[in-house]
GROMACS .gro file of C-alpha atoms in nm:
model
  468
    1MET     CA    1   5.069  10.591   6.212
    2THR     CA    2   5.315  10.719   6.471
    3VAL     CA    3   5.254  10.672   6.842
    4THR     CA    4   5.380  10.940   7.081
    5LEU     CA    5   5.369  10.899   7.457
    6VAL     CA    6   5.253  11.201   7.658
    7SER     CA    7   5.260  11.271   8.030
    8ALA     CA    8   4.934  11.463   8.069
    9LYS     CA    9   4.579  11.377   7.964
   10THR     CA   10   4.406  11.635   7.748
   11ALA     CA   11   4.037  11.720   7.764
   12ALA     CA   12   3.990  11.563   7.421
   13ALA     CA   13   4.152  11.232   7.516
   14LEU     CA   14   3.939  10.921   7.456
   15PRO     CA   15   3.940  10.605   7.667
   16VAL     CA   16   4.055  10.256   7.574
   17TRP     CA   17   3.877   9.995   7.782
   18THR     CA   18   4.003   9.639   7.813
   19ALA     CA   19   3.794   9.321   7.817
   20ASP     CA   20   3.872   8.952   7.819
   21LYS     CA   21   3.674   8.654   7.697
   22ALA     CA   22   3.533   8.599   8.043
   23GLY     CA   23   3.284   8.873   7.965
   24LEU     CA   24   3.217   9.238   7.900
   25LYS     CA   25   3.064   9.313   8.239
   26ALA     CA   26   3.344   9.543   8.349
   27LEU     CA   27   3.275   9.780   8.059
   28PRO     CA   28   3.046  10.086   8.093
   29ALA     CA   29   2.688   9.990   8.013
   30ALA     CA   30   2.669  10.171   7.678
   31THR     CA   31   3.006  10.032   7.568
   32ALA     CA   32   2.909   9.678   7.670
   33HIS     CA   33   2.586   9.712   7.475
   34TRP     CA   34   2.773   9.823   7.164
   35ALA     CA   35   3.024   9.539   7.203
   36LYS     CA   36   2.739   9.286   7.219
   37THR     CA   37   2.569   9.445   6.919
   38ALA     CA   38   2.897   9.428   6.723
   39ARG     CA   39   2.948   9.067   6.837
   40PHE     CA   40   3.281   9.163   6.985
   41SER     CA   41   3.423   8.855   7.158
   42ALA     CA   42   3.738   9.015   7.305
   43GLU     CA   43   3.982   8.800   7.108
   44ALA     CA   44   4.344   8.868   7.200
   45GLY     CA   45   4.454   9.191   7.031
   46ALA     CA   46   4.114   9.265   6.874
   47VAL     CA   47   4.011   9.632   6.874
   48LEU     CA   48   3.656   9.765   6.867
   49ILE     CA   49   3.592  10.134   6.796
   50VAL     CA   50   3.298  10.261   7.003
   51PRO     CA   51   3.075  10.545   6.870
   52ASP     CA   52   2.861  10.787   7.066
   53THR     CA   53   2.495  10.855   6.989
   54LYS     CA   54   2.592  11.099   6.713
   55GLY     CA   55   2.827  10.855   6.542
   56ASN     CA   56   3.145  11.020   6.663
   57VAL     CA   57   3.425  10.812   6.811
   58ALA     CA   58   3.375  10.785   7.186
   59GLY     CA   59   3.644  10.529   7.272
   60ALA     CA   60   3.771  10.182   7.195
   61VAL     CA   61   3.785   9.837   7.352
   62LEU     CA   62   4.099   9.620   7.346
   63GLY     CA   63   4.043   9.245   7.363
   64LEU     CA   64   4.268   9.050   7.598
   65GLY     CA   65   4.157   8.701   7.501
   66LYS     CA   66   4.139   8.424   7.759
   67GLY     CA   67   4.401   8.584   7.977
   68GLY     CA   68   4.638   8.313   8.087
   69ALA     CA   69   4.818   8.184   8.391
   70GLY     CA   70   5.175   8.124   8.492
   71GLU     CA   71   5.486   8.336   8.506
   72GLY     CA   72   5.495   8.618   8.255
   73ALA     CA   73   5.125   8.599   8.165
   74THR     CA   74   5.055   8.956   8.279
   75GLN     CA   75   5.348   9.088   8.077
   76ARG     CA   76   5.253   8.894   7.764
   77ARG     CA   77   4.901   9.033   7.796
   78ALA     CA   78   5.040   9.388   7.797
   79LEU     CA   79   5.190   9.330   7.451
   80LEU     CA   80   4.836   9.290   7.315
   81ALA     CA   81   4.818   9.670   7.318
   82GLY     CA   82   5.033   9.673   7.004
   83PRO     CA   83   4.748   9.654   6.750
   84LEU     CA   84   4.603   9.980   6.884
   85ALA     CA   85   4.876  10.161   6.688
   86GLY     CA   86   4.725  10.056   6.359
   87LYS     CA   87   4.356  10.060   6.448
   88LEU     CA   88   4.287  10.369   6.657
   89PRO     CA   89   4.191  10.692   6.482
   90ALA     CA   90   4.441  10.974   6.519
   91GLY     CA   91   4.411  11.179   6.835
   92ASP     CA   92   4.461  11.160   7.211
   93TRP     CA   93   4.397  10.835   7.400
   94TYR     CA   94   4.444  10.679   7.743
   95PHE     CA   95   4.374  10.349   7.917
   96ALA     CA   96   4.053  10.380   8.117
   97ASP     CA   97   4.197  10.140   8.376
   98ASP     CA   98   4.574  10.113   8.350
   99THR     CA   99   4.580   9.870   8.643
  100ALA     CA  100   4.424   9.605   8.420
  101ILE     CA  101   4.736   9.588   8.206
  102ASP     CA  102   5.109   9.644   8.267
  103GLY     CA  103   5.118  10.015   8.178
  104PRO     CA  104   5.486  10.069   8.087
  105LEU     CA  105   5.503   9.749   7.884
  106ALA     CA  106   5.174   9.830   7.711
  107ALA     CA  107   5.315  10.173   7.621
  108LEU     CA  108   5.617  10.006   7.462
  109ALA     CA  109   5.388   9.765   7.277
  110LEU     CA  110   5.192  10.060   7.137
  111ILE     CA  111   5.508  10.202   6.981
  112LEU     CA  112   5.639   9.866   6.859
  113GLY     CA  113   5.301   9.782   6.707
  114GLY     CA  114   5.324  10.089   6.485
  115TYR     CA  115   5.642   9.973   6.309
  116ARG     CA  116   5.633   9.949   5.932
  117PHE     CA  117   5.921   9.891   5.689
  118ASP     CA  118   5.820  10.091   5.384
  119ARG     CA  119   6.159  10.196   5.243
  120TYR     CA  120   6.090  10.025   4.911
  121ARG     CA  121   5.720  10.107   4.877
  122SER     CA  122   5.631  10.382   4.632
  123SER     CA  123   5.304  10.441   4.819
  124LYS     CA  124   5.332  10.486   5.194
  125THR     CA  125   4.978  10.473   5.329
  126ALA     CA  126   4.937  10.514   5.702
  127GLU     CA  127   4.711  10.262   5.874
  128GLY     CA  128   4.443  10.379   6.112
  129GLY     CA  129   4.381  10.711   5.939
  130ASP     CA  130   4.576  11.032   5.896
  131GLY     CA  131   4.781  11.192   6.171
  132ASP     CA  132   4.937  11.057   6.489
  133ILE     CA  133   4.822  10.887   6.805
  134ARG     CA  134   4.915  11.051   7.133
  135PHE     CA  135   4.880  10.808   7.421
  136LEU     CA  136   4.896  10.885   7.790
  137ALA     CA  137   5.186  10.694   7.946
  138ALA     CA  138   5.081  10.507   8.259
  139GLU     CA  139   5.190  10.642   8.594
  140GLY     CA  140   5.542  10.525   8.670
  141SER     CA  141   5.640  10.490   8.304
  142ASP     CA  142   5.982  10.618   8.202
  143ARG     CA  143   5.901  10.769   7.863
  144ALA     CA  144   6.262  10.824   7.762
  145ASP     CA  145   6.350  10.465   7.848
  146ILE     CA  146   6.050  10.324   7.660
  147GLU     CA  147   6.124  10.533   7.351
  148SER     CA  148   6.492  10.436   7.362
  149ILE     CA  149   6.409  10.065   7.379
  150ALA     CA  150   6.172  10.103   7.085
  151ALA     CA  151   6.441  10.285   6.886
  152GLY     CA  152   6.684   9.999   6.949
  153VAL     CA  153   6.427   9.743   6.835
  154PHE     CA  154   6.348   9.948   6.523
  155LEU     CA  155   6.718   9.976   6.438
  156ALA     CA  156   6.756   9.598   6.452
  157ARG     CA  157   6.441   9.544   6.246
  158ASP     CA  158   6.542   9.798   5.981
  159LEU     CA  159   6.889   9.649   5.939
  160ILE     CA  160   6.756   9.295   5.900
  161ASN     CA  161   6.476   9.395   5.663
  162THR     CA  162   6.711   9.579   5.428
  163PRO     CA  163   6.816   9.351   5.139
  164THR     CA  164   7.182   9.273   5.085
  165SER     CA  165   7.193   9.496   4.778
  166ASP     CA  166   7.173   9.783   5.027
  167MET     CA  167   7.313   9.608   5.336
  168GLY     CA  168   7.636   9.435   5.241
  169PRO     CA  169   7.954   9.450   5.451
  170ALA     CA  170   8.030   9.807   5.342
  171GLU     CA  171   7.677   9.928   5.418
  172LEU     CA  172   7.676   9.749   5.753
  173GLU     CA  173   7.995   9.937   5.834
  174GLY     CA  174   7.813  10.257   5.744
  175ALA     CA  175   7.533  10.170   5.986
  176VAL     CA  176   7.785  10.109   6.265
  177ARG     CA  177   7.959  10.438   6.195
  178SER     CA  178   7.627  10.624   6.189
  179LEU     CA  179   7.533  10.476   6.526
  180GLY     CA  180   7.874  10.556   6.667
  181ASP     CA  181   7.861  10.916   6.542
  182GLY     CA  182   7.525  10.963   6.711
  183PHE     CA  183   7.667  10.878   7.053
  184GLY     CA  184   8.028  10.991   7.025
  185ALA     CA  185   8.171  10.638   6.995
  186ARG     CA  186   8.496  10.547   6.823
  187VAL     CA  187   8.470  10.307   6.529
  188GLU     CA  188   8.763  10.124   6.372
  189THR     CA  189   8.752   9.901   6.065
  190ILE     CA  190   8.998   9.630   5.966
  191GLU     CA  191   8.925   9.547   5.602
  192GLY     CA  192   9.036   9.304   5.331
  193ASP     CA  193   9.394   9.175   5.345
  194ALA     CA  194   9.455   9.387   5.655
  195LEU     CA  195   9.260   9.113   5.834
  196LEU     CA  196   9.548   8.875   5.761
  197GLU     CA  197   9.805   9.129   5.875
  198ARG     CA  198   9.614   9.181   6.201
  199ASN     CA  199   9.555   8.807   6.254
  200PHE     CA  200   9.188   8.753   6.173
  201PRO     CA  201   9.235   8.470   5.922
  202MET     CA  202   8.895   8.304   5.952
  203ILE     CA  203   8.702   8.628   5.897
  204HIS     CA  204   8.914   8.683   5.587
  205ALA     CA  205   8.868   8.328   5.459
  206VAL     CA  206   8.490   8.334   5.487
  207GLY     CA  207   8.449   8.674   5.322
  208ARG     CA  208   8.726   8.684   5.061
  209ALA     CA  209   8.511   8.547   4.775
  210SER     CA  210   8.274   8.844   4.785
  211ALA     CA  211   8.302   9.158   4.575
  212SER     CA  212   8.255   9.350   4.902
  213ALA     CA  213   8.565   9.299   5.115
  214PRO     CA  214   8.531   9.128   5.453
  215ARG     CA  215   8.592   9.347   5.755
  216LEU     CA  216   8.592   9.357   6.132
  217LEU     CA  217   8.398   9.649   6.280
  218ASP     CA  218   8.505   9.764   6.626
  219LEU     CA  219   8.295  10.025   6.813
  220CYS     CA  220   8.408  10.155   7.153
  221TRP     CA  221   8.214  10.387   7.384
  222GLY     CA  222   8.234  10.486   7.747
  223ARG     CA  223   8.504  10.539   8.008
  224PRO     CA  224   8.798  10.296   8.007
  225GLU     CA  225   8.781  10.258   8.386
  226ASP     CA  226   8.419  10.136   8.385
  227PRO     CA  227   8.324   9.765   8.372
  228LYS     CA  228   8.392   9.613   8.032
  229LEU     CA  229   8.082   9.504   7.840
  230THR     CA  230   8.155   9.349   7.501
  231LEU     CA  231   7.893   9.254   7.243
  232VAL     CA  232   7.982   9.038   6.941
  233GLY     CA  233   7.737   9.000   6.652
  234LYS     CA  234   7.747   8.774   6.350
  235GLY     CA  235   7.744   9.000   6.045
  236VAL     CA  236   7.707   8.758   5.754
  237CYS     CA  237   7.525   8.994   5.520
  238PHE     CA  238   7.431   8.714   5.284
  239ASP     CA  239   7.498   8.342   5.300
  240THR     CA  240   7.494   8.135   4.983
  241GLY     CA  241   7.633   7.846   5.184
  242GLY     CA  242   7.959   7.887   4.999
  243LEU     CA  243   8.075   7.591   4.791
  244ASP     CA  244   7.839   7.377   5.000
  245ILE     CA  245   7.570   7.586   4.835
  246LYS     CA  246   7.223   7.621   4.980
  247PRO     CA  247   6.917   7.535   4.771
  248ALA     CA  248   6.717   7.829   4.636
  249SER     CA  249   6.461   7.801   4.914
  250GLY     CA  250   6.738   7.816   5.173
  251MET     CA  251   6.865   8.148   5.040
  252LEU     CA  252   6.536   8.339   5.040
  253LEU     CA  253   6.583   8.480   5.390
  254MET     CA  254   6.962   8.498   5.395
  255LYS     CA  255   6.957   8.877   5.409
  256LYS     CA  256   6.876   8.814   5.776
  257ASP     CA  257   7.199   8.623   5.841
  258MET     CA  258   7.341   8.944   5.987
  259GLY     CA  259   7.063   8.939   6.246
  260GLY     CA  260   7.313   8.887   6.528
  261ALA     CA  261   7.493   9.207   6.428
  262ALA     CA  262   7.161   9.391   6.400
  263ASN     CA  263   7.057   9.278   6.746
  264VAL     CA  264   7.380   9.377   6.921
  265LEU     CA  265   7.364   9.718   6.750
  266GLY     CA  266   7.007   9.762   6.876
  267LEU     CA  267   7.121   9.667   7.226
  268ALA     CA  268   7.424   9.894   7.202
  269ARG     CA  269   7.196  10.183   7.112
  270MET     CA  270   6.989  10.120   7.425
  271VAL     CA  271   7.302  10.106   7.641
  272MET     CA  272   7.447  10.430   7.503
  273ALA     CA  273   7.116  10.617   7.514
  274ALA     CA  274   7.074  10.520   7.880
  275LYS     CA  275   7.436  10.624   7.950
  276LEU     CA  276   7.501  10.307   8.147
  277PRO     CA  277   7.836  10.323   8.327
  278VAL     CA  278   8.018  10.064   8.114
  279ARG     CA  279   8.305  10.060   7.869
  280LEU     CA  280   8.104   9.924   7.576
  281ARG     CA  281   8.272   9.744   7.290
  282VAL     CA  282   8.086   9.606   6.988
  283LEU     CA  283   8.265   9.369   6.750
  284ILE     CA  284   8.104   9.270   6.422
  285PRO     CA  285   8.273   9.048   6.162
  286ALA     CA  286   8.097   9.174   5.847
  287VAL     CA  287   8.125   8.937   5.551
  288GLU     CA  288   7.934   8.786   5.263
  289ASN     CA  289   7.971   8.409   5.224
  290ALA     CA  290   7.986   8.414   4.846
  291ILE     CA  291   8.111   8.179   4.573
  292SER     CA  292   8.405   8.248   4.343
  293GLY     CA  293   8.736   8.093   4.252
  294ASP     CA  294   8.872   8.235   4.577
  295ALA     CA  295   8.610   8.077   4.803
  296PHE     CA  296   8.725   7.864   5.094
  297ARG     CA  297   8.660   7.493   5.046
  298PRO     CA  298   8.531   7.189   5.234
  299GLY     CA  299   8.835   7.011   5.367
  300ASP     CA  300   9.045   7.326   5.408
  301VAL     CA  301   9.217   7.378   5.742
  302LEU     CA  302   9.206   7.734   5.875
  303THR     CA  303   9.419   7.869   6.156
  304SER     CA  304   9.216   8.092   6.386
  305ARG     CA  305   9.326   8.406   6.567
  306LYS     CA  306   9.354   8.197   6.882
  307GLY     CA  307   9.596   7.962   6.707
  308LYS     CA  308   9.353   7.671   6.708
  309THR     CA  309   9.326   7.496   6.371
  310VAL     CA  310   8.982   7.428   6.225
  311GLU     CA  311   8.900   7.173   5.956
  312ILE     CA  312   8.614   7.286   5.733
  313GLY     CA  313   8.354   7.013   5.729
  314ASN     CA  314   8.099   7.239   5.565
  315THR     CA  315   8.132   7.592   5.424
  316ASP     CA  316   7.770   7.660   5.523
  317ALA     CA  317   7.877   7.659   5.890
  318GLU     CA  318   8.063   7.985   5.837
  319GLY     CA  319   7.905   8.200   6.107
  320ARG     CA  320   8.087   8.024   6.388
  321LEU     CA  321   8.417   8.079   6.207
  322VAL     CA  322   8.390   8.457   6.188
  323LEU     CA  323   8.251   8.472   6.541
  324ALA     CA  324   8.543   8.267   6.670
  325ASP     CA  325   8.800   8.522   6.554
  326ALA     CA  326   8.594   8.810   6.695
  327LEU     CA  327   8.538   8.630   7.025
  328ALA     CA  328   8.909   8.558   7.053
  329LEU     CA  329   8.981   8.930   7.018
  330ALA     CA  330   8.710   9.021   7.268
  331ASP     CA  331   8.840   8.764   7.517
  332GLU     CA  332   9.195   8.898   7.509
  333GLU     CA  333   9.104   9.194   7.730
  334ALA     CA  334   8.908   8.976   7.976
  335PRO     CA  335   8.577   9.167   7.967
  336ASP     CA  336   8.350   9.159   8.269
  337LEU     CA  337   8.061   9.047   8.050
  338LEU     CA  338   8.086   8.908   7.696
  339ILE     CA  339   7.770   8.841   7.495
  340ASP     CA  340   7.752   8.714   7.139
  341MET     CA  341   7.442   8.694   6.922
  342ALA     CA  342   7.405   8.509   6.594
  343THR     CA  343   7.152   8.363   6.354
  344LEU     CA  344   7.359   8.048   6.382
  345THR     CA  345   7.167   7.721   6.348
  346GLY     CA  346   6.847   7.577   6.211
  347ALA     CA  347   6.865   7.334   6.502
  348ALA     CA  348   6.774   7.616   6.740
  349ARG     CA  349   6.451   7.670   6.547
  350VAL     CA  350   6.370   7.299   6.556
  351ALA     CA  351   6.422   7.302   6.932
  352LEU     CA  352   6.236   7.620   7.028
  353GLY     CA  353   6.068   7.760   6.717
  354PRO     CA  354   6.105   8.113   6.581
  355ASP     CA  355   5.981   8.311   6.883
  356ILE     CA  356   6.204   8.191   7.169
  357ALA     CA  357   6.573   8.280   7.176
  358PRO     CA  358   6.790   7.999   7.316
  359PHE     CA  359   7.095   8.108   7.510
  360TYR     CA  360   7.398   7.934   7.655
  361THR     CA  361   7.616   8.024   7.950
  362ASP     CA  362   7.809   7.846   8.225
  363ASP     CA  363   7.729   8.135   8.462
  364SER     CA  364   7.419   8.024   8.649
  365ALA     CA  365   7.370   8.359   8.819
  366LEU     CA  366   7.368   8.536   8.480
  367ALA     CA  367   7.136   8.268   8.338
  368GLY     CA  368   6.888   8.331   8.618
  369GLU     CA  369   6.895   8.707   8.559
  370ILE     CA  370   6.837   8.664   8.185
  371ALA     CA  371   6.555   8.415   8.235
  372GLN     CA  372   6.377   8.639   8.487
  373ALA     CA  373   6.421   8.946   8.270
  374GLY     CA  374   6.273   8.759   7.975
  375LEU     CA  375   5.958   8.703   8.180
  376ASP     CA  376   5.952   9.056   8.321
  377VAL     CA  377   5.959   9.227   7.979
  378ALA     CA  378   5.786   8.954   7.774
  379ASP     CA  379   6.095   8.888   7.562
  380PRO     CA  380   6.105   8.506   7.554
  381VAL     CA  381   6.438   8.330   7.612
  382TRP     CA  382   6.533   7.981   7.724
  383ARG     CA  383   6.859   7.848   7.866
  384MET     CA  384   7.012   7.554   7.678
  385PRO     CA  385   7.285   7.322   7.806
  386LEU     CA  386   7.655   7.345   7.728
  387TRP     CA  387   7.673   6.965   7.739
  388GLN     CA  388   8.046   6.903   7.730
  389PRO     CA  389   8.036   6.534   7.620
  390TYR     CA  390   7.900   6.653   7.283
  391ALA     CA  391   8.220   6.851   7.219
  392ALA     CA  392   8.388   6.526   7.121
  393ASN     CA  393   8.168   6.518   6.811
  394LEU     CA  394   8.359   6.820   6.678
  395ALA     CA  395   8.679   6.617   6.656
  396SER     CA  396   8.896   6.630   6.344
  397LYS     CA  397   9.148   6.370   6.231
  398ILE     CA  398   9.388   6.634   6.099
  399ALA     CA  399   9.318   6.956   6.291
  400ASP     CA  400   9.239   7.072   6.643
  401THR     CA  401   8.866   7.077   6.569
  402ASN     CA  402   8.608   7.061   6.293
  403ASN     CA  403   8.351   7.332   6.232
  404ILE     CA  404   8.069   7.073   6.221
  405THR     CA  405   7.995   6.749   6.402
  406SER     CA  406   8.014   6.395   6.276
  407ASP     CA  407   7.639   6.348   6.325
  408ALA     CA  408   7.320   6.556   6.294
  409PHE     CA  409   7.240   6.573   6.666
  410ALA     CA  410   7.222   6.882   6.893
  411GLY     CA  411   7.336   7.128   6.628
  412SER     CA  412   7.274   7.440   6.835
  413VAL     CA  413   7.447   7.291   7.140
  414THR     CA  414   7.757   7.186   6.947
  415ALA     CA  415   7.778   7.525   6.774
  416ALA     CA  416   7.778   7.688   7.118
  417LEU     CA  417   8.045   7.444   7.236
  418PHE     CA  418   8.256   7.535   6.933
  419LEU     CA  419   8.235   7.904   7.026
  420GLN     CA  420   8.303   7.836   7.393
  421GLY     CA  421   8.641   7.699   7.288
  422PHE     CA  422   8.745   8.054   7.194
  423VAL     CA  423   8.649   8.215   7.528
  424GLU     CA  424   8.876   8.171   7.829
  425LYS     CA  425   8.945   8.501   8.005
  426ALA     CA  426   8.602   8.670   8.009
  427ASN     CA  427   8.455   8.687   8.356
  428SER     CA  428   8.115   8.583   8.217
  429TRP     CA  429   8.002   8.481   7.867
  430SER     CA  430   7.667   8.408   7.704
  431HIS     CA  431   7.583   8.301   7.350
  432PHE     CA  432   7.242   8.365   7.188
  433ASP     CA  433   7.132   8.162   6.885
  434VAL     CA  434   6.855   8.391   6.757
  435TYR     CA  435   6.630   8.364   6.452
  436GLY     CA  436   6.605   8.738   6.386
  437TRP     CA  437   6.283   8.701   6.190
  438ARG     CA  438   5.910   8.701   6.262
  439PRO     CA  439   5.739   8.458   6.021
  440LYS     CA  440   5.388   8.555   6.133
  441PRO     CA  441   5.251   8.894   6.237
  442SER     CA  442   5.227   8.958   6.610
  443PRO     CA  443   5.074   9.235   6.820
  444ILE     CA  444   5.410   9.412   6.837
  445GLY     CA  445   5.534   9.369   6.483
  446PRO     CA  446   5.463   9.259   6.126
  447VAL     CA  447   5.627   8.975   5.937
  448GLY     CA  448   5.995   9.057   5.894
  449GLY     CA  449   6.315   9.127   6.081
  450GLU     CA  450   6.288   9.111   6.458
  451ALA     CA  451   6.492   9.203   6.763
  452GLN     CA  452   6.514   8.905   6.996
  453ALA     CA  453   6.639   8.890   7.355
  454ILE     CA  454   6.781   9.243   7.353
  455ARG     CA  455   6.498   9.387   7.563
  456ALA     CA  456   6.564   9.115   7.821
  457LEU     CA  457   6.939   9.175   7.806
  458PHE     CA  458   6.893   9.549   7.846
  459ALA     CA  459   6.685   9.487   8.158
  460VAL     CA  460   6.971   9.277   8.296
  461LEU     CA  461   7.229   9.542   8.210
  462LYS     CA  462   7.026   9.822   8.372
  463THR     CA  463   7.020   9.621   8.694
  464ARG     CA  464   7.386   9.523   8.681
  465PHE     CA  465   7.511   9.864   8.578
  466PRO     CA  466   7.256  10.124   8.700
  467ALA     CA  467   7.286  10.468   8.543
  468ARG     CA  468   7.452  10.725   8.764
   0.00000   0.00000   0.00000
């Protein structure tokens, strides 16, 4: 079922009423009577189809649950509109009272809730009936902006959901080139042994054991004189753990280890579609951490692009290695804003679970903007500390640093500290340790790949760099 936003209500349009668990009193009398007869309790995201006296569809009721209090509650409630995409019959619809719910955010939720990844299904059955849903966008909604944000989210989801057999380093390069072609961006690739010639030794070391050559993907868009925005995404297309091999259970979701790359590409799409006045650069080290006779080893010492030497304490901590070389390149031109995103540590999930994206920055003003934007668009993020005393735990007896710590504490924090050591010139930097996966269905998406924090980041970027 595809949801299309429209700007004018047709005569055939049907209403969607909203109700919370406090009661059904606000509903029209006939609708309230039907809801009571159907024992509809207005659970969050529940949808009740309402018939008329002849049995035809007369409308629907969306349950809003218990509501909620605190910052962001209104915005989170708007996302409950997502299930309408799969449960409403095809046709024209509108919210009977769009003041009861954040209209623009609910419109986005409607589109996001209709996402399905059916590339590998031989039978593609639409949910909610045949045809499309046309929904009246609430007054004040920017339809183009909403649709662009949804397209960026869908791009990230599609890339993550695609298995490595069809989304290895070469295929990820193809996705970057396709995106670049769509917006007139320049894309350069540094591949295989050329990485050594161009001084990206850690990207080469991590990816050299794979049958698909490692590469650095470099997309540039916008006017050179505009503020420099650089996005770096971890593109580990599959992670066996290397010679420190993961158990079978640990590899089941490793197609998502390029989730950082997928997320920055989704964000880049939003930026380019909105024509924000920035010189956008996207850097993606695309590798597969495979096992062969050429694999890098525990105990090896790698020299990074920055010149810093790194002892390999564990080959399964490879993401920070490829990011370090890419961040060093990004930092060399002193961007105004540098953001990296990576599915980097299990420790981040232990700390905040799968839904909340932890982020790190030493720029308090930027941190405040990101945190507020996360609340405003219901894209949960949480600032974590760059606690400098923990950096000592990355010490090596034979090199400048180790890629892991000497203990099991604060894994996400120390990974961020490792990356911070490769950023010096950027005016402002932030690191996001995302999960990139939704383990349970939600109103705005099924189980599978997920875009995290990029809606919040786009809100920040639109404020910082308003379109001309």
